[in-house]
Amino acid sequence: MKFFDIDLKEIGFEYVYDQLQPKTIFGMDKKRNLKFYKKHEKELLIREFDELEKVIEKLRYNNEIFEDIETILLKFKDIRKSISRCKNGCVLDEVELFEIKNFCLNSNALRNLILQAGLYFINLNSLEDVFKLLDPEGKNMPTFHIYSAYSKKLEEIRNKKLDIERKILYELDEKIIDILKEERLRIVIEEEEEELKIKTILSEKISFYSKKFEENFEAIGKLDFLIEKAKLAIKYDAVKPNLDDNRICFVNQINPYVLDLLRKNGKNFVPITIEIPFGTTVITGANMGGKSITLKTITLNLLMGHLGFFVFAKHASFPILDFIYFVSDDLQSVSRGLSTFGAEIIKLNEIIEAVKFGLGFVALDEVARGTNPKEGYAIVKALCKYLNKFKSFVLVSTHYDSVVDNDMSHYQVIGLRNVNFNKLKKDLALKNSIEVIQEYMDYRLVKVQSLSEVPKDALNISKLLGFNQEVINMAENILKEGEGYEK
Amino acid sequence: MSDILSLIKPYKTISIIGMEKNVGKTTVLNHIINKTRGGYLLGLTSIGRDGEDTDRVTNTQKPKIYVEKGTIFATCKELFLKSDVTKEILETTGIYTPLGEIIIGKALSDGYVELAGPSANSLIKEVSNKIINFGVDKVLVDGALSRKTMASPSITQATILSTGAALSKSLNEVIDKTEHTLRLLSTEKESNEIILKLAHEILKKARLGFIYKDYSYKTVDVLTSLESSKYIVENLNEDVIYVVIKGVLTDKTLEDIIKSTDKYKEKIFLVEDGTKLFLSTDILNVFIKSGGKIKVLLPINVVCITINPKSPYGYEFDSKVFLEKMRHRVNIPVLNVLGDEK
């Protein structure tokens, strides 16, 4: 079973994911291999949240030290290949030894900063011994060469080399120069042989520390990625979720993708508050009413939480789920060559199998929209009824109000219910744009206690947009006569 | 040849480019290194790859670069490890070439190094700045003059043009070609700051652009600079004052334009620098005589020409005649790389 089956771009996950910019290759690896926490990993997830909370706290309180940390992080190069090479008995070259020396230097500097920042849960090994090994003359410099201090013999060879080079410099006779250069070449070969011996010994010695290096790769990646997660949480004022085994509840949650998009156009995102018990919860409301965004936002936030991120809300609680599914009307299955409806059915079957065996969250966004309304209604109603039996969270958005049974939760988008239509009409005449309606639209959800009157937002919107009056009249009559014909 | 030092004295970065392989460019480089010994602390790098053991075509011995202890050099990892100086690694740049990362090192002994730097202008500049930061007096950039390299000597303050017998069996042809190349390299720089700013904007966006009288401009997406003539002809009108061309400007392009329109007259064709001009004397003359103008964004400051009278193909010019004829044709100093020191 897949843990989640979601179009990550559609729900706005890609948008936040792209904002994570780890500084090291190790952090990038963490980003690439996000971990979906499972039920039996509750302790780990709680620890992850606690550590993230600490980093957020420290980042808010002492930004300067984090600037220093990031400066050091940027200096780390990927030496994993070199470490695994020397572990396998290969001889490292000078450039690799240089990189390892610098890694040790940066590791030690980062270690001090971590201590200063009080990030006690990041355990970085000291690599002082390896640094000393690569700094035999105690110069404490980031540069490297095969130092003469490594071997008396090397020192002698190099002195010989310098001697002959001096002779070459002062010799004028081309023929003698050629002879001297031949001799120099022999010394160069001696030098290289001795250097190789030293590189072999150094590589072997470094290989003893490979575990410490590997632990540091892990720790650096962890710190790097935690900082990115913390920055994201601060940017959108995200909250640490409560792990509650019995319900899903979000207070004032937002979707950064939609929020930023609206802001760019000078508009606000209306935060969404919703409580979802086990079984089926239905959201109804007019078109353009933001039902789809509600589903996407809840899905996004549940996913974020399960990946160890803080959640974009004022308050959030949910249990650790076995799976998170999101099925939307624009789901396409191009690869399997099926129509939208066919693809939906296959997906729905997977979901039905999944809820039998696990505790999950399923968002169904206007499923069966593509079919004729009578059948569509019947399918959605049956689906709601069937899935209501299981101990999972099923959130359904639909414009068929009467699919809701009394034992299901029901939310409605407030929509245009409380709007002064005369005022809206005037505004519309002035600006003549659908956007005006969107401005009047109240996107908040209200819990519906009993089946109330069918909302008439669709008809109202049609009127506002100047839809043919006769058709509207006829539609109103049909509604009166057969209120709930769907039943 | 010794006065080459006084010619480059005022400059911090100097490139050496050859008219062709085997014209003695590396000899010039070695010569400067020899002459500066004990005087200047040198930094070395190159554009593209050069200084190979043997030239694959002619199988002639090519001089490697013999550097002095203390020299800072930037080359790719493979060649860095091959160099026979005792080498210290100062910095790994994070700039990669097919032969590995560019490493900046210091020679702790005398010895041979082989240079292969990055191939893009901005990267060469970055590497050369890094070398300067290690405290050298001058950076020598081993350059190339080829359609294949993107980088150009315009990134250095001074350029030495190297020519020689390897170019042609006919001395007159060598002289003609060298003079013509010098003319192209020394193409006048556009001095109008506003135009320069607009041209840089255009080059960031497209391969071709047109600047109008009112200083507005238009860009055109062209896949290769070779097919640009069609678009140039289409877009030339009374209001165009500049045509901005990214990449090379070839005979073919100019010929097509001359054939299809006369609207190019009094307009200025702007290219990045003189190395982008692959034009024969004839076409260039026709274009200019009928009123066309070519200018560059970045000037190349050629400070002298060096000649190598010996060809690796087995023939040799009289060095005195070569020197005199060359000097007669150009108004910058001409020096012989092979010993007119005595």
Coordinates of N, CA and C in Angstrom, one line a residue, chain A residues 77 93-96 98-99 139 142-147 158 161-162 165-166 168-169 181 184-185 188 191-192 195 199, chain B residues 34 37 66 69 77 80-94 96 101 103 108-112 134:
Chain A
K77 N 31.9 20.3 1.2 CA 31.9 19.7 -0.1 C 31.5 18.2 0.1
D93 N 43.9 10.8 -3.5 CA 44.9 11.7 -4.1 C 45.0 13.0 -3.3
E94 N 45.9 13.8 -3.7 CA 46.1 15.1 -2.9 C 44.9 15.9 -2.8
V95 N 44.1 16.0 -3.9 CA 42.9 16.9 -3.9 C 41.9 16.3 -2.9
E96 N 41.8 15.0 -2.9 CA 40.8 14.4 -1.9 C 41.3 14.6 -0.5
F98 N 43.0 17.1 0.5 CA 42.8 18.5 0.8 C 41.3 18.7 1.2
E99 N 40.4 18.1 0.5 CA 39.0 18.2 0.8 C 38.6 17.7 2.1
K139 N 50.4 24.0 11.0 CA 50.2 25.4 10.5 C 48.8 25.9 10.6
P142 N 44.1 26.0 5.8 CA 43.2 25.1 5.0 C 43.9 24.5 3.8
T143 N 45.1 24.9 3.5 CA 45.8 24.4 2.3 C 46.4 23.0 2.6
F144 N 46.8 22.3 1.6 CA 47.4 21.0 1.8 C 48.4 20.6 0.8
H145 N 49.5 20.0 1.2 CA 50.4 19.2 0.3 C 51.0 18.0 1.0
I146 N 51.6 17.2 0.3 CA 52.3 16.1 1.0 C 53.5 16.7 1.7
Y147 N 53.4 17.0 2.9 CA 54.4 17.7 3.6 C 55.7 16.9 3.8
R158 N 63.4 16.0 -1.9 CA 63.0 17.3 -2.4 C 64.1 18.3 -2.3
K161 N 65.9 17.7 -5.4 CA 65.2 18.3 -6.5 C 65.5 19.8 -6.6
L162 N 65.4 20.5 -5.4 CA 65.6 21.9 -5.4 C 67.0 22.3 -5.9
E165 N 67.3 22.0 -9.6 CA 66.5 23.0 -10.3 C 67.3 24.3 -10.3
R166 N 68.1 24.5 -9.2 CA 68.9 25.7 -9.1 C 70.0 25.6 -10.1
I168 N 69.9 24.0 -13.0 CA 69.3 24.2 -14.3 C 69.1 25.7 -14.6
L169 N 68.7 26.4 -13.5 CA 68.5 27.9 -13.7 C 69.7 28.6 -14.1
K181 N 68.0 18.1 -16.8 CA 66.6 17.9 -16.7 C 66.2 16.4 -16.7
R184 N 66.7 15.5 -13.2 CA 65.6 16.0 -12.4 C 64.4 15.1 -12.5
L185 N 64.2 14.6 -13.7 CA 63.0 13.7 -14.0 C 63.1 12.4 -13.1
V188 N 62.1 13.4 -9.7 CA 60.7 13.6 -9.7 C 60.0 12.2 -9.5
E191 N 60.4 11.2 -6.0 CA 59.5 12.0 -5.2 C 58.1 11.4 -5.2
E192 N 57.6 11.1 -6.4 CA 56.3 10.6 -6.6 C 56.1 9.2 -5.9
E195 N 55.8 10.0 -2.2 CA 54.5 10.6 -2.0 C 53.4 9.5 -2.0
K199 N 50.7 8.8 0.9 CA 49.2 8.9 0.6 C 48.6 7.5 1.0
Chain B
N34 N 60.3 32.9 -17.9 CA 61.7 33.0 -17.7 C 62.2 34.4 -17.3
R37 N 61.4 35.8 -13.9 CA 61.9 35.1 -12.8 C 62.5 36.0 -11.7
Y66 N 57.3 25.5 -18.1 CA 58.2 25.3 -16.9 C 58.1 26.5 -16.0
K69 N 59.3 28.1 -8.8 CA 58.8 27.9 -7.4 C 58.0 29.1 -7.0
K77 N 41.8 19.1 -12.5 CA 42.3 18.2 -11.5 C 43.3 17.2 -12.2
F80 N 46.4 18.8 -13.0 CA 47.1 19.3 -11.8 C 47.9 18.2 -11.1
L81 N 47.2 17.0 -11.0 CA 47.9 15.9 -10.4 C 49.1 15.4 -11.2
K82 N 49.0 15.6 -12.5 CA 50.1 15.2 -13.4 C 51.3 16.1 -13.4
S83 N 51.1 17.3 -12.9 CA 52.3 18.3 -13.0 C 53.4 17.8 -12.1
D84 N 54.6 18.1 -12.5 CA 55.7 17.5 -11.7 C 56.4 18.4 -10.8
V85 N 55.8 19.6 -10.5 CA 56.3 20.4 -9.4 C 55.8 19.8 -8.1
T86 N 56.5 20.1 -7.0 CA 55.9 19.7 -5.7 C 54.7 20.7 -5.5
K87 N 53.6 20.1 -5.4 CA 52.4 21.0 -5.5 C 51.6 21.1 -4.2
E88 N 51.2 22.3 -3.9 CA 50.3 22.6 -2.7 C 49.0 23.0 -3.3
I89 N 47.9 22.4 -2.7 CA 46.6 22.8 -3.1 C 46.1 24.0 -2.2
L90 N 45.7 25.1 -2.9 CA 45.3 26.2 -2.2 C 43.7 26.3 -2.1
E91 N 43.1 25.9 -3.2 CA 41.7 26.0 -3.3 C 41.1 25.1 -4.4
T92 N 40.0 24.5 -4.1 CA 39.2 23.8 -5.1 C 38.0 24.7 -5.4
T93 N 37.9 25.0 -6.7 CA 37.0 26.1 -7.1 C 35.5 25.8 -7.2
G94 N 35.2 24.5 -7.4 CA 33.8 24.1 -7.6 C 33.4 24.4 -9.1
Y96 N 33.8 23.0 -12.8 CA 34.1 21.7 -13.4 C 34.3 21.8 -14.9
E101 N 37.6 19.1 -11.8 CA 37.4 20.4 -11.2 C 38.7 21.3 -11.4
I103 N 41.5 23.3 -10.1 CA 42.2 23.4 -8.8 C 43.2 24.6 -8.8
L108 N 55.6 24.4 -5.3 CA 56.6 24.5 -4.2 C 58.0 24.2 -4.6
S109 N 58.1 23.8 -5.9 CA 59.4 23.6 -6.6 C 59.3 24.1 -8.0
D110 N 60.4 24.3 -8.7 CA 60.2 24.5 -10.2 C 59.7 23.3 -10.8
G111 N 59.3 23.4 -12.1 CA 58.8 22.2 -12.8 C 57.8 22.5 -13.8
Y112 N 57.3 21.4 -14.4 CA 56.4 21.5 -15.5 C 55.0 21.4 -15.1
F134 N 45.4 35.4 -4.3 CA 46.5 34.8 -3.6 C 47.8 35.6 -3.7

